[in-house]
Amino acid sequence: MNDGIAIELDDIVKSFGDVNAVDHVSMQIRDGEFFSMLGPSGCGKTTTLRMIAGFEFPTSGRLKIHGKEMGNTPPYRRPVNTVFQSYALFPHMTVAQNVAFGLEMKRVPKEQIKERVQKALELVRLPTFGDRYPRQMSGGQQQRVALARALVNEPEVLLLDEPLGALDQKLRKEMQFELKRIQEELGITFIFVTHDQEEALTMSDRIAVMNAGRVLQIGTPTEIYERPNCRFVADFIGESNFIEGTVRASNGQYATIETSDGLEMQGYTEQPVSVGSSVVLSLRPEKARLSTVNGNNSQKHEANTFPAKVERVSYIGSDTRIIVRLASGRTIDVWEQNTRSTLDRDAYWQPGEAAILSCSVENALILTS
Amino acid sequence: MIDLSQTSSQTAQKSSTRKPFSLGKTTLTVVSVLTYMFLYIPIIILVLYSFTTDAFGARLTGFTLSWYEQLWRDQRLMGATLNTLYVAFVSMIVSTIIGTMTALALERFRFRGRAVYDAFLYLPVVIPEIVMALSLLAFFSFAFNLIRQLTGIQLRNGLATVIISHIAFSISFVVIVVRASLRGFDQRMEEAAYDLGANSWQTFWRITFPLILPGIIGGGLLAFTISLDDFIISFFTTGPGTSLLPVEVYSQVKRAVTPKINAISTLMLAVSMTLVVLSQVVQRPRT
Amino acid sequence: MAIETVPPPASHEALSQQRRARERLKVFGLVFPGLFWLTFFFALPLVVIFIYSFLTPGPRGDVVWIFTFDNYARLFTESLFVNAYIRSIWLGILTTVICLIIGYPLAVFIAQAPPRWRTILLFMVLIPFWTNFLVRTYAWMIILQNNGLINWIVTSLGFPRLSLMNTQTAVLIGLVYGELPFMVLPLYASIDRFDFTLMQAASDLGASKFRAFTRVMLPLTMPGIAAGSVLVFIPTVGQFVVSDLLGGAKVDMLGNLLQRLFTRANPPNWPLGSALALMFMLVLMILIVFYFRSTTEDDR
């Protein structure tokens, strides 16, 4: 029965009134995987998670957990547990009582409960907090209790609904590592919902990027970042310069396009594009290069090399972010890492300076629009 | 540049909060103190005069507890007190149960006619109490007439009709209080319980009920007080021979002012105050 | 825990129908007791007096099942009823306005007190609100009666006795005393939410204190004023205890007429009483709806 697939969504639709909050979503989540659903608020990620948990039922489509059709199964009979965004700790129970709740519902013998609760609290590094009430703890600690309360039931899949959303930046980073550690230690499938791309990239084995109820792309963090399959994904994860244009020539993975402002650019594409179709070229700012104009103009003959003028420079410590304007009037963002430690003004770009913008063909991704 | 303007607006805000706005602070204080005096002097006089030896209850001629003693020996008054407590207790229990169920239905489910029912529930609160009392008087007489014609049994107004009416009047108040506490708690809490393996029955009794219990107790105490203090509905729905405390006090007051009424009023005051304090303590959010 | 066997995959319609049926049963179970009680002991009684209001009064205080509009006609033609209407509404408006004038500064005072004091001050308003109306009215009888507190003071100072009881003023005092807490609580709720720095903003922009109050604070606390006014106005107009005890038979309000028509008149006239009660309710409802509509529109 176990074919390595923990959760299978098959053409799931969830509509509220006339609106499809989840619109024909299919995906397979593997056993032991740290899987993230990433997207802006209202993209359907939380609704999808709630359907897996059983708080909502799909309007159509099938949902299986470890091969078992879930259909009408209420949440309390599903082998999954949830960590809520607001933690949803029971305020009238102590931490230990909170963690024990799920086991009591399963009628686990008393001594065993005590032992397992203690183990769960140790797992989240709160072994001595059992007698406290949730309100006596910090947000980060409450977060850990919520985690322990879910994990103590040994769910087949753990669902996490933006669990780090309410924490401050520093605590967040800490909890990201903590979650990853626990997931690796226990080897359970985690399904993690977030709108924070950095969080998703750091922790996930695979990410599903969602927008407007649909899954746009599923892939590893590297795949999602380096090979986005559409403009939305490229835009939502990281930053990008988008240049619209029309395909002039195509040879398998490479194509030449004419941009809307009359430049000729070459780019890389995963799917072959037909000549004459309109596309958008995505160039990550850190992958664009800026060089000084020197006497011999040999670069000019290479592909994707354009004369430019530096327009604005913002120094942000690790990087310098530069906006350059091309002859055609188009502006492009370029990020340069500050690899040298110096106060010398000349080491940095100055507004008004002339420069050469270039990028390798592999870094200019052609996306069909 | 941007940073600079931000800090300057922050300091501006800080300096402004340092000097609180005043609406003529002294005038306000004087007016408020006078208002509190207006609220409390009659009550204080009422209590003081329950200990006076003056039979007309008009001046303080000496201290005595004899009026309280007389109360104790007044069979009629004692009977009325017991009746009132009984009515208030039964009406509290029934209206709290019904009101809590109604509040749950309205807060936790969407159903057809919900908005209409919601509006309907506010009517007993908004409608003048005397109209409700008179309509109940007419209704009971109409219904008892009908029953007599159909079965030959003659029913009369009494404690039962008062209880029924008090419940009808109190349900809406309980619903309002319980709904507020239902709205106050995170519904994810219930989902978390389902998620941890509790079915809806277990979830209600282990999670929802303990969490809204302060609201339920608050609603119950309100229902109890409403019933205890109610005069108008009791006056019109009670029958001959079954006396209730407010009705009894009313008829005695109509006859004459005596310190005995002060004494019973003082006791009623004490009970009411205890109930207010109790409901406040119970409903205080745990922090 | 033995996981129950999952039902064979049925169509989505069948599943959601099952779910909906179960939910409908739950809702029905929860709604039924309340709906039953209020239908029988709240709505039906109103229907009964509605029917009675079109019947003819019998000779022994009973009703004769002959349809008539006479009861309504009398309400609008006999000066007894018209006067009672006008007096009740007039006293209602007076009481509301006085409560507002007294209550607003008090609510501001409480809202501006230090947080620790706020609870106590509010609580002190709450206590009379929870005490018996009859007791509160009776307290004023002690003070106002012919050989009561005020006259005791007055006569010991050598002045002639004042006749305070059984006057409209006495009724008004009793009404304001009884209803004041109903005004202060909603007022406090909306003033507490009011951001007093707005007043500074207004004066910063050149508004005088008075103008800042009328142009900024008053409109923003209007919901509280509206709620408090309605809460005071309705019970006041329907009063009969205060007017009965402090006004004697001299200051008749609608409540006194209703009481007399239903229980004391010889013979009682229930159809006329029903018509009076219903008209009273109708007028109040119209006033309230009108009032709320106008204030909430201002608010937006």
mmCIF file of C-alpha atoms in Angstrom, chain A residues 91, chain B residues 108 179-190 207-209 211-212:
data_model
loop_
_atom_site.group_PDB
_atom_site.id
_atom_site.type_symbol
_atom_site.label_atom_id
_atom_site.label_comp_id
_atom_site.label_asym_id
_atom_site.label_seq_id
_atom_site.Cartn_x
_atom_site.Cartn_y
_atom_site.Cartn_z
ATOM 1 C CA PRO A 91 -5.912 28.562 27.609
ATOM 2 C CA ARG B 108 -21.487 28.538 14.994
ATOM 3 C CA ARG B 179 -22.763 35.261 22.115
ATOM 4 C CA ALA B 180 -20.295 37.917 23.178
ATOM 5 C CA SER B 181 -18.160 35.310 24.898
ATOM 6 C CA LEU B 182 -18.468 32.910 21.951
ATOM 7 C CA ARG B 183 -17.305 35.643 19.629
ATOM 8 C CA GLY B 184 -14.422 36.401 21.968
ATOM 9 C CA PHE B 185 -12.634 33.116 21.532
ATOM 10 C CA ASP B 186 -10.593 31.795 18.688
ATOM 11 C CA GLN B 187 -12.535 29.212 16.724
ATOM 12 C CA ARG B 188 -9.239 27.586 15.781
ATOM 13 C CA MET B 189 -9.354 26.262 19.336
ATOM 14 C CA GLU B 190 -12.213 23.961 18.363
ATOM 15 C CA ILE B 207 -12.917 22.989 25.066
ATOM 16 C CA THR B 208 -15.865 25.173 24.112
ATOM 17 C CA PHE B 209 -17.878 24.839 27.300
ATOM 18 C CA LEU B 211 -13.997 28.534 27.707
ATOM 19 C CA ILE B 212 -17.425 30.148 27.448
#
